[in-house]
Amino acid sequence: MLLRSSTRIRKLLSSQTQTPSLSFSFSSTTTSRRKKNKDDSDPNGSVLFVDPSRAPKLFVVQPRLRPQPVLDSKLEEALNLANSLEQPRDGFYEEEFESKGLPPHLVVQNPAIRSTRAHADAYFGPGTVDNIKCHLRALETESGIEAVFINAILSGIQLRNLEVAWGKPVLDRVGLIIEIFNAHAETKEAKLQAELAALMYKKTRLVRVRGPGGRLTFGQSGEAEVVSARGRGSGGRGFISGAGETELQLQRRRIQERRNSLLMQIEEVRCTRALQRLSRKRHGCSSGQGLATVAIVGYTNAGKSTLVSALSDTDLYSDNRLFATVDTRLRSVILPSGRKVLLSDTVGFISDLPVQLVDAFHATLEEVAEADLLVHVMDSSAHDLEEHRSTVLQVLQQIGVSEDKIQNMIEVWNKIDLSEENVGGIESIEADDEEYLTEADNDYEEVSEEYNEDEEEDELSKFSSSESLDDDDDDDSNCHYSGNVEYSEEEYDSIAPSVQSRGHDICKMTEMSPGCHVKTSAVMGVGLQELLQLIDQKLEEQRNVVQRSFGFFDRKWRPSLSETSTDQ
Ligand SMILES: Nc1nc2c(ncn2[C@@H]2O[C@H](COP(=O)(O)OP(=O)(O)OP(=O)(O)O)[C@@H](O)[C@H]2O)c(=O)[nH]1
Ligand SMILES: [Mg+2]
């Protein structure tokens, strides 16, 4: 039976004594495959990848939280994040995620609990800083630690002071998530956006480290030092450019220049994506009809890619690693009504998702905001389900998804094979599994086909950009699809009875979840058919609303012939 990594980590954690773990096992025996190759360069020149052939070794520091279950789930997530930082080489990860042991970790006093403010200079008090230093020394003899990961958000000065105290690079939560994005980015678009996020993060954490006399100082005395453009190699021309700048100014200028160049490239990507979306909406199907897009969103590791793969009978990369997907992938699927739609698998969210990442990944996240329908995948076995849900809703609002779309979103409770209430039911699911899968397979073999991106390119090349963007008058893609449909009884009766009955079967409204939800197990193929029917139903409802609103406008704008003749 499958054992989810967080469950595994929970078990590993509970098998330990109360004393902090100092064990470490990053063996590199097996390889975990990614679907596409990527080059071997270090992500963004990161200081962490001292040896690009293996994952950097991190020491995890978790500030204590109460109550205990909150601490457990935060620690579990921190350990998963630390284990997720790895760069694939030649399309492979060095090691299977499942076989990784627990990274060395330590739970320490939380400065934010005792007083409202953490220590301004080093976040932790001096006792905790020394305590961590001792652990690092002890680990040094066992296995080299490349960096320390603190599962909290720190300021630039705090990070720099701790680096000085421990003699190692220090990453806070935001920094590690950005590093993971850089390491996992595969496509040009994802790489550009991840680099932009890293750059913005770096900019907010720029501090001077070398003051007069070579001492390590911060703030004004550091900024006062003027560096020579020649000596520091500012990249400027001749002797003039950069002369008279402090090193801080020099770094800021370089970041600004790189940022501008990245923004220009990302803008090109956005334009291309916008054109592709337009093309799909107009002529996505071979029949020339528009294609609706359904965005699959959710907390990282909820099972989005596995679900999209199962629904479309394709093979997207999925892994217990957090942020296994940092790009958008489209897969086509044919719904029970025969309608073809595109499922868009995208980057997962996490609590305290760095604002720099959300800003930088605007082009990718636009796919979500522009989708016709959203499907929110949740890991029903996660302990902090409510936090996951509110995080996802927050990010959706942050990226500009309309309230209507959020209200109309389908909620998928995935991994029901793992959730506790289903523990008794797993056996029966497994027993019936073969039969069920055979049936399901037959269904999907007929209906699924991989969306051909080349086809999309060809389709796209038919439009000149000005033509495609300007000529919108008779185009459905300009319509506002209102998802939050409230029918009068009369209107509801007019909807196809099949759609109604499907809705009643599938939509089980609960107090926790205001919208429709469906329970699935993506790995076992459970609940997939119901999900497809629900998507079908929702899109059908939207189409009815749009058609009705067209009828209304038609009447208003074009009076009937009889009215016109009476006027005359
Ligand atoms: N037991 C069980 N495991 C599942 C299920 N769905 C997905 N998984 C596992 O959960 C892990 C994460 O799945 P992914 O599909 O990569 O999750 P994701 O939401 O795409 O994650 P990110 O791309 O990292 O945000 C994988 O190891 C899957 O095999 C399920 O229904 N049951
Ligand atoms: Mg994924």
XYZ file of C-alpha atoms and ligand atoms in Angstrom:
601
model
C 0.000 0.000 0.000
C 1.090 3.530 -0.675
C 2.577 5.464 2.172
C 2.459 9.193 1.742
C 5.699 11.006 2.586
C 4.126 13.133 5.294
C 2.654 10.008 6.892
C 6.079 8.461 6.641
C 7.697 11.528 8.174
C 5.085 11.526 10.936
C 5.971 7.911 11.705
C 9.687 8.611 11.599
C 9.196 11.575 13.893
C 7.106 9.652 16.396
C 9.641 6.828 16.461
C 12.251 9.289 17.672
C 12.863 10.187 21.279
C 12.154 13.696 22.530
C 15.788 14.645 22.048
C 16.468 16.507 18.833
C 17.424 14.360 15.908
C 20.964 14.523 14.758
C 20.688 11.707 12.276
C 21.219 12.408 8.649
C 20.920 10.219 5.637
C 21.218 11.670 2.200
C 22.431 8.509 0.536
C 22.627 8.715 -3.211
C 21.868 5.275 -4.412
C 18.702 5.476 -6.464
C 17.390 7.986 -8.920
C 13.981 9.525 -9.275
C 12.982 10.392 -12.774
C 11.609 13.638 -14.103
C 9.926 13.669 -17.440
C 12.065 16.260 -19.148
C 15.717 17.002 -19.185
C 17.153 20.194 -17.902
C 20.611 21.593 -18.017
C 23.039 21.048 -15.206
C 23.719 24.634 -14.323
C 23.293 25.682 -10.713
C 19.980 27.319 -10.117
C 20.618 30.990 -10.128
C 24.210 30.510 -9.016
C 22.969 29.420 -5.581
C 25.555 29.201 -2.839
C 23.753 26.126 -1.553
C 24.599 23.853 -4.442
C 28.283 23.533 -3.579
C 28.279 20.144 -5.265
C 25.631 20.269 -8.010
C 25.584 16.481 -8.230
C 23.783 16.106 -4.900
C 21.159 17.801 -2.759
C 22.494 20.352 -0.290
C 22.471 19.166 3.313
C 20.281 21.357 5.477
C 19.886 21.602 9.234
C 16.247 22.422 10.053
C 15.406 24.735 12.945
C 11.731 24.850 13.920
C 10.591 27.510 16.412
C 8.234 25.929 18.943
C 4.499 26.361 18.349
C 1.446 25.483 20.409
C -0.618 23.378 20.518
C 1.427 20.273 19.785
C -0.478 19.196 16.618
C 0.296 22.577 15.039
C 3.962 22.132 15.867
C 3.889 18.593 14.448
C 2.398 19.619 11.150
C 4.693 22.647 10.769
C 7.743 20.539 11.555
C 6.607 17.891 9.113
C 6.198 20.511 6.400
C 9.604 22.020 7.231
C 11.298 18.620 6.893
C 9.505 17.981 3.613
C 10.610 21.377 2.337
C 14.215 20.654 3.314
C 14.117 17.276 1.566
C 12.507 18.820 -1.520
C 15.471 21.063 -2.289
C 17.204 19.161 -5.015
C 18.034 19.868 -8.585
C 17.394 17.173 -11.179
C 20.342 16.335 -13.431
C 19.848 14.865 -16.886
C 16.181 14.449 -16.061
C 16.780 12.570 -12.818
C 16.795 13.346 -9.153
C 19.737 11.800 -7.384
C 17.561 10.040 -4.884
C 13.982 8.813 -4.497
C 12.146 11.178 -2.183
C 10.651 8.233 -0.312
C 14.048 6.850 0.582
C 15.329 10.077 2.108
C 15.674 10.017 5.857
C 14.779 12.855 8.158
C 17.055 15.856 7.822
C 18.722 16.775 11.120
C 16.442 19.128 12.975
C 15.942 20.948 16.226
C 12.864 22.468 17.863
C 13.840 25.656 19.681
C 12.197 28.317 21.785
C 10.032 30.608 19.720
C 11.018 34.247 20.279
C 7.672 35.428 18.922
C 5.787 33.586 21.688
C 7.424 35.264 24.684
C 7.348 38.792 23.390
C 5.467 40.227 20.456
C 8.739 41.008 18.731
C 11.551 38.645 17.902
C 15.065 39.854 18.668
C 15.756 42.516 16.065
C 19.372 41.550 15.544
C 19.335 37.739 15.380
C 15.686 36.669 15.685
C 16.565 34.177 18.447
C 17.949 35.015 21.875
C 21.693 34.475 22.496
C 21.067 31.178 24.335
C 19.237 29.647 21.362
C 21.874 30.920 18.925
C 24.584 29.184 20.993
C 22.505 26.032 21.336
C 22.114 25.743 17.559
C 25.813 26.439 17.120
C 26.653 23.485 19.396
C 24.422 21.183 17.370
C 26.012 22.363 14.163
C 29.475 21.659 15.562
C 28.416 18.166 16.574
C 27.010 17.523 13.097
C 30.111 18.885 11.421
C 32.065 15.794 12.428
C 29.261 13.446 11.279
C 28.371 14.955 7.946
C 28.961 18.376 6.484
C 25.990 20.693 6.708
C 25.737 23.154 3.845
C 23.140 25.515 5.313
C 20.674 26.127 8.121
C 16.963 26.400 7.358
C 14.839 28.323 9.877
C 11.129 27.710 9.373
C 10.141 31.344 10.001
C 10.393 34.635 8.141
C 13.501 36.654 9.036
C 14.852 40.050 8.040
C 18.034 40.507 6.033
C 19.986 41.672 9.067
C 18.824 38.753 11.194
C 19.844 36.300 8.474
C 23.228 37.927 8.062
C 23.915 37.985 11.829
C 23.032 34.317 12.163
C 25.243 33.463 9.192
C 28.113 35.184 10.942
C 27.375 33.417 14.239
C 27.119 29.948 12.713
C 29.525 30.336 9.798
C 26.960 28.862 7.367
C 24.439 30.226 4.899
C 21.052 30.644 6.586
C 17.734 30.353 4.777
C 14.386 31.415 6.093
C 11.075 29.948 4.859
C 10.737 32.420 1.994
C 14.349 31.895 0.913
C 14.034 28.095 0.863
C 10.785 28.100 -1.102
C 12.374 30.400 -3.682
C 15.452 28.112 -3.840
C 13.174 25.105 -4.455
C 11.387 26.920 -7.260
C 14.734 27.757 -8.852
C 15.945 24.180 -8.511
C 12.757 22.618 -9.925
C 12.075 25.107 -12.728
C 12.233 23.339 -16.061
C 10.794 25.554 -18.730
C 12.235 28.877 -19.818
C 9.171 30.633 -18.415
C 9.487 29.032 -14.980
C 13.218 29.690 -14.871
C 12.769 33.373 -15.704
C 10.054 33.806 -13.105
C 11.937 31.913 -10.397
C 15.026 34.002 -11.049
C 12.986 37.180 -10.808
C 11.544 36.057 -7.457
C 15.031 35.237 -6.181
C 16.283 38.620 -7.288
C 13.458 40.481 -5.581
C 14.023 38.488 -2.410
C 17.717 39.261 -2.539
C 17.027 42.937 -3.019
C 14.913 43.172 0.126
C 17.653 41.439 2.087
C 20.673 43.359 0.900
C 22.853 44.373 3.799
C 26.415 45.545 4.043
C 28.717 43.043 5.562
C 32.140 44.629 5.467
C 32.687 47.871 7.254
C 35.787 49.986 7.916
C 38.801 47.897 8.878
C 37.269 44.755 7.408
C 34.979 44.240 10.407
C 31.553 42.841 9.768
C 29.054 45.619 10.276
C 25.615 46.533 9.148
C 23.627 49.593 8.340
C 24.970 53.083 7.881
C 28.653 52.538 8.556
C 28.715 49.809 5.921
C 26.828 51.824 3.385
C 29.316 54.657 3.700
C 32.080 52.654 2.082
C 32.676 53.719 -1.504
C 33.921 51.056 -3.876
C 35.822 51.559 -7.088
C 34.025 50.481 -10.203
C 37.249 49.058 -11.638
C 38.274 47.156 -8.575
C 34.907 45.517 -8.072
C 34.150 44.898 -11.711
C 30.787 46.638 -11.810
C 30.224 45.652 -15.388
C 30.153 49.304 -16.385
C 32.106 50.769 -19.282
C 35.520 52.397 -18.824
C 36.493 54.120 -15.599
C 33.377 56.170 -15.207
C 30.422 53.857 -14.803
C 29.801 52.868 -11.211
C 32.560 55.071 -9.783
C 31.578 56.619 -6.494
C 28.900 54.048 -5.686
C 28.759 52.260 -2.403
C 28.803 48.508 -2.783
C 25.213 48.418 -1.679
C 24.253 50.843 -4.451
C 26.272 48.834 -6.922
C 24.436 45.647 -6.009
C 21.075 47.370 -6.145
C 21.867 48.758 -9.590
C 22.880 45.334 -10.880
C 19.728 43.781 -9.492
C 17.651 46.512 -11.081
C 19.299 45.988 -14.481
C 18.780 42.225 -14.372
C 15.221 42.725 -13.140
C 14.394 44.962 -16.100
C 15.794 42.434 -18.530
C 13.837 39.583 -16.882
C 10.631 41.604 -16.860
C 10.957 42.225 -20.589
C 11.402 38.524 -21.294
C 8.517 37.589 -19.009
C 6.290 40.115 -20.750
C 6.989 38.331 -24.041
C 5.961 35.054 -22.403
C 2.762 36.651 -21.134
C 1.871 37.932 -24.585
C 2.455 34.501 -26.102
C 0.316 32.884 -23.407
C -2.458 35.430 -23.935
C -2.450 34.683 -27.668
C -2.506 30.958 -27.032
C -5.456 31.344 -24.668
C -7.312 33.414 -27.217
C -6.622 30.881 -29.908
C -7.845 28.037 -27.701
C -11.017 29.890 -26.775
C -11.807 30.556 -30.400
C -10.720 27.521 -32.315
C -9.246 25.070 -29.811
C -11.174 22.041 -31.065
C -10.515 20.385 -34.374
C -14.168 21.197 -35.132
C -13.243 24.863 -34.860
C -15.143 25.418 -31.599
C -13.633 27.070 -28.549
C -12.073 25.028 -25.754
C -12.900 25.694 -22.121
C -10.028 25.546 -19.624
C -10.362 24.027 -16.172
C -7.558 25.027 -13.777
C -6.569 22.479 -11.135
C -5.378 24.385 -8.083
C -4.481 23.441 -4.524
C -1.943 23.230 -1.754
C 1.373 21.719 -2.776
C 1.448 17.905 -2.717
C -2.361 17.609 -2.671
C -2.226 15.351 -5.717
C -3.040 17.797 -8.539
C -0.680 16.319 -11.131
C -1.664 12.758 -10.237
C -5.322 13.678 -10.639
C -4.792 15.400 -13.994
C -2.795 12.390 -15.194
C -5.534 10.007 -14.076
C -8.317 12.056 -15.655
C -6.537 12.517 -18.952
C -4.787 9.148 -19.013
C -1.422 10.830 -19.428
C 1.731 10.811 -17.389
C 2.553 14.094 -15.689
C 5.433 14.202 -13.258
C 4.188 13.721 -9.708
C 6.193 13.263 -6.573
C 5.972 13.620 -2.817
C 8.573 16.368 -3.192
C 6.970 19.743 -2.488
C 6.658 21.946 -5.578
C 7.257 19.058 -7.927
C 5.372 21.156 -10.489
C 6.427 24.748 -11.041
C 5.096 25.113 -14.570
C 1.673 24.956 -16.118
C 0.815 21.850 -18.120
C -2.272 21.426 -20.249
C -3.965 18.108 -20.894
C -7.129 17.568 -22.863
C -9.964 15.400 -21.703
C -13.382 14.592 -23.102
C -16.247 14.992 -20.632
C -19.166 12.552 -20.383
C -21.258 14.892 -22.570
C -18.671 14.556 -25.332
C -17.355 18.062 -24.810
C -13.580 18.461 -24.981
C -11.895 20.639 -22.335
C -8.371 21.423 -21.239
C -7.184 20.647 -17.730
C -4.433 22.955 -16.569
C -2.122 21.524 -13.904
C -0.247 24.288 -12.201
C 2.070 25.254 -9.386
C 0.892 24.422 -5.856
C 0.438 26.925 -3.042
C 1.772 26.940 0.514
C 1.155 29.008 3.634
C 3.347 32.133 3.704
C 3.832 31.820 -0.043
C 6.451 34.498 -0.725
C 4.913 37.601 -2.184
C 7.929 37.827 -4.524
C 6.944 34.434 -5.969
C 3.318 35.378 -6.474
C 4.379 38.579 -8.232
C 7.049 36.926 -10.343
C 4.797 34.002 -11.341
C 2.124 36.361 -12.585
C 2.306 34.988 -16.136
C 1.831 31.402 -14.964
C -0.851 32.246 -12.405
C -2.766 34.232 -15.012
C -3.750 30.863 -16.480
C -5.629 30.203 -13.235
C -7.292 33.605 -13.121
C -8.372 33.271 -16.754
C -9.654 29.692 -16.550
C -13.348 29.024 -17.110
C -13.640 26.838 -14.033
C -11.477 26.053 -10.997
C -11.068 22.686 -9.323
C -9.541 22.881 -5.842
C -7.720 19.657 -4.963
C -7.262 19.020 -1.238
C -5.329 16.309 0.517
C -8.139 14.984 2.698
C -5.668 13.165 4.924
C -3.802 16.374 5.870
C -4.177 17.389 9.497
C -4.290 21.126 8.850
C -6.912 20.936 6.137
C -8.562 24.201 7.127
C -5.265 26.101 6.959
C -4.580 24.602 3.542
C -8.011 25.633 2.328
C -7.718 29.212 3.569
C -4.197 29.515 2.139
C -5.443 28.503 -1.302
C -8.409 30.875 -1.124
C -6.127 33.711 -0.063
C -3.722 33.137 -2.936
C -6.592 32.918 -5.421
C -7.860 36.289 -4.243
C -4.338 37.672 -4.337
C -3.893 36.716 -7.996
C -7.174 38.339 -8.964
C -9.559 35.394 -9.350
C -13.094 36.766 -9.273
C -15.363 36.048 -6.306
C -17.837 34.361 -8.671
C -15.238 31.873 -9.814
C -14.198 31.117 -6.244
C -17.814 30.503 -5.257
C -18.330 28.258 -8.249
C -15.156 26.257 -7.612
C -15.383 22.466 -7.290
C -13.663 21.067 -4.231
C -11.980 17.686 -4.596
C -11.157 15.723 -1.454
C -8.319 13.640 -2.764
C -6.378 10.796 -1.148
C -9.481 9.363 0.488
C -7.638 6.062 0.574
C -5.409 7.661 3.233
C -7.860 9.692 5.243
C -8.700 8.214 8.611
C -12.438 7.946 8.176
C -11.808 5.719 5.188
C -9.276 3.465 6.822
C -11.884 0.724 7.167
C -12.928 1.223 3.576
C -9.502 0.884 2.038
C -9.607 -2.861 1.916
C -12.895 -2.870 0.126
C -11.614 -0.215 -2.286
C -8.552 -2.336 -2.965
C -10.610 -5.483 -3.366
C -12.904 -3.820 -5.878
C -10.067 -1.886 -7.366
C -9.224 -4.180 -10.228
C -12.769 -4.314 -11.414
C -13.245 -0.596 -10.929
C -10.054 0.344 -12.715
C -10.814 -1.885 -15.631
C -14.146 -0.166 -16.062
C -12.608 3.246 -15.603
C -9.738 2.460 -17.935
C -12.121 1.469 -20.644
C -13.985 4.721 -20.244
C -10.868 6.831 -20.352
C -9.227 5.015 -23.174
C -12.064 6.174 -25.314
C -12.328 9.711 -24.078
C -8.812 10.880 -23.316
C -6.191 12.192 -25.577
C -3.114 14.226 -24.854
C -3.461 17.833 -25.837
C -1.141 18.428 -28.689
C 0.793 21.579 -27.989
C 2.252 21.595 -31.485
C -1.295 21.729 -32.781
C -1.834 24.723 -30.585
C 1.310 26.383 -31.958
C 0.124 25.753 -35.516
C -3.271 27.111 -34.685
C -1.674 30.117 -33.095
C 0.547 30.841 -36.034
C -2.573 31.373 -38.133
C -3.237 34.620 -36.306
C -1.246 37.734 -36.564
C -1.206 39.229 -33.099
C -3.044 42.385 -34.063
C -5.779 40.429 -35.820
C -6.313 38.108 -32.923
C -6.426 40.729 -30.261
C -8.452 43.440 -31.966
C -11.181 41.588 -33.756
C -13.286 40.707 -30.741
C -16.762 41.890 -31.533
C -18.331 38.567 -32.321
C -16.159 36.523 -30.026
C -17.401 34.505 -27.065
C -14.042 34.835 -25.393
C -14.888 38.392 -24.453
C -17.941 37.337 -22.476
C -17.917 37.446 -18.741
C -18.735 33.951 -17.535
C -20.560 34.347 -14.285
C -20.187 31.130 -12.340
C -22.288 31.878 -9.278
C -25.582 30.878 -10.789
C -28.822 31.292 -8.912
C -31.766 29.863 -10.797
C -35.405 30.670 -10.277
C -37.517 27.496 -10.071
C -38.741 28.090 -13.590
C -35.239 28.454 -14.984
C -34.052 25.410 -13.081
C -36.801 23.261 -14.600
C -35.649 24.238 -18.044
C -32.177 22.809 -17.492
C -31.688 19.327 -18.864
C -32.995 16.801 -16.328
C -29.875 14.703 -16.648
C -27.764 17.611 -15.443
C -30.057 18.182 -12.477
C -30.019 14.626 -11.290
C -26.257 14.406 -11.672
C -25.978 17.543 -9.572
C -28.071 16.086 -6.763
C -26.106 12.851 -6.753
C -22.751 14.467 -6.716
C -23.025 17.685 -4.797
C -22.979 16.917 -1.126
C -23.019 20.226 0.623
C -21.335 20.246 4.010
C -20.888 22.919 6.612
C -17.159 22.918 6.041
C -17.335 23.271 2.318
C -19.809 25.755 0.920
C -19.418 24.557 -2.671
C -19.729 21.233 -4.452
C -17.235 18.602 -3.505
C -16.324 15.169 -4.712
C -14.151 12.544 -3.025
C -11.373 10.987 -5.049
C -8.356 8.805 -4.847
C -6.256 9.776 -7.837
C -3.916 6.808 -7.472
C -6.751 4.292 -7.235
C -8.975 5.866 -9.836
C -11.841 6.438 -7.408
C -14.312 9.293 -7.950
C -12.879 10.341 -11.319
C -16.054 9.789 -13.279
C -18.087 11.820 -10.771
C -15.566 14.628 -11.008
C -15.774 14.708 -14.807
C -19.577 14.784 -14.593
C -19.460 17.638 -12.133
C -17.108 19.619 -14.378
C -19.467 18.941 -17.258
C -22.428 20.143 -15.246
C -20.730 23.338 -14.091
C -19.592 24.266 -17.592
C -23.066 23.546 -18.925
C -24.570 25.844 -16.296
C -22.160 28.577 -17.311
C -23.040 28.157 -20.961
C -26.737 28.476 -20.156
C -26.102 31.671 -18.242
C -24.106 33.146 -21.097
C -26.729 32.191 -23.636
C -29.474 33.708 -21.513
C -27.536 36.929 -21.081
C -26.981 37.093 -24.855
C -30.714 36.712 -25.370
C -31.335 39.555 -22.970
C -28.844 41.873 -24.662
C -30.097 40.932 -28.088
C -33.589 42.043 -27.127
C -32.309 45.261 -25.665
C -30.011 46.259 -28.460
C -31.979 45.072 -31.465
C -35.694 45.794 -31.139
C -37.861 43.319 -33.034
C -39.033 44.102 -36.516
C -42.634 44.591 -35.405
C -41.567 47.185 -32.781
C -39.537 49.014 -35.403
C -42.406 49.089 -37.906
C -44.908 50.341 -35.242
C -42.555 53.207 -34.424
C -42.485 54.243 -38.026
N -2.363 7.605 -1.380
C -2.550 8.523 -2.302
N -1.496 9.206 -2.758
C -1.728 10.154 -3.713
C -3.020 10.403 -4.234
N -2.917 11.384 -5.160
C -1.610 11.723 -5.221
N -0.898 10.973 -4.345
C 0.551 11.048 -4.093
O 0.833 12.316 -3.531
C 2.106 12.778 -3.971
C 1.971 14.161 -4.553
O 1.240 14.082 -5.743
P 1.371 15.187 -6.879
O 0.377 14.822 -7.932
O 2.777 15.404 -7.294
O 0.877 16.452 -6.053
P 0.794 17.948 -6.575
O -0.390 18.566 -5.921
O 0.848 18.006 -8.053
O 2.111 18.543 -5.916
P 3.007 19.808 -6.386
O 3.155 19.761 -7.859
O 4.285 19.557 -5.684
O 2.317 21.020 -5.897
C 2.604 11.754 -4.987
O 3.524 10.915 -4.359
C 1.361 10.967 -5.371
O 1.633 9.621 -5.701
C -4.112 9.631 -3.720
O -5.261 9.764 -4.097
N -3.816 8.714 -2.745
Mg 2.193 18.769 -9.337
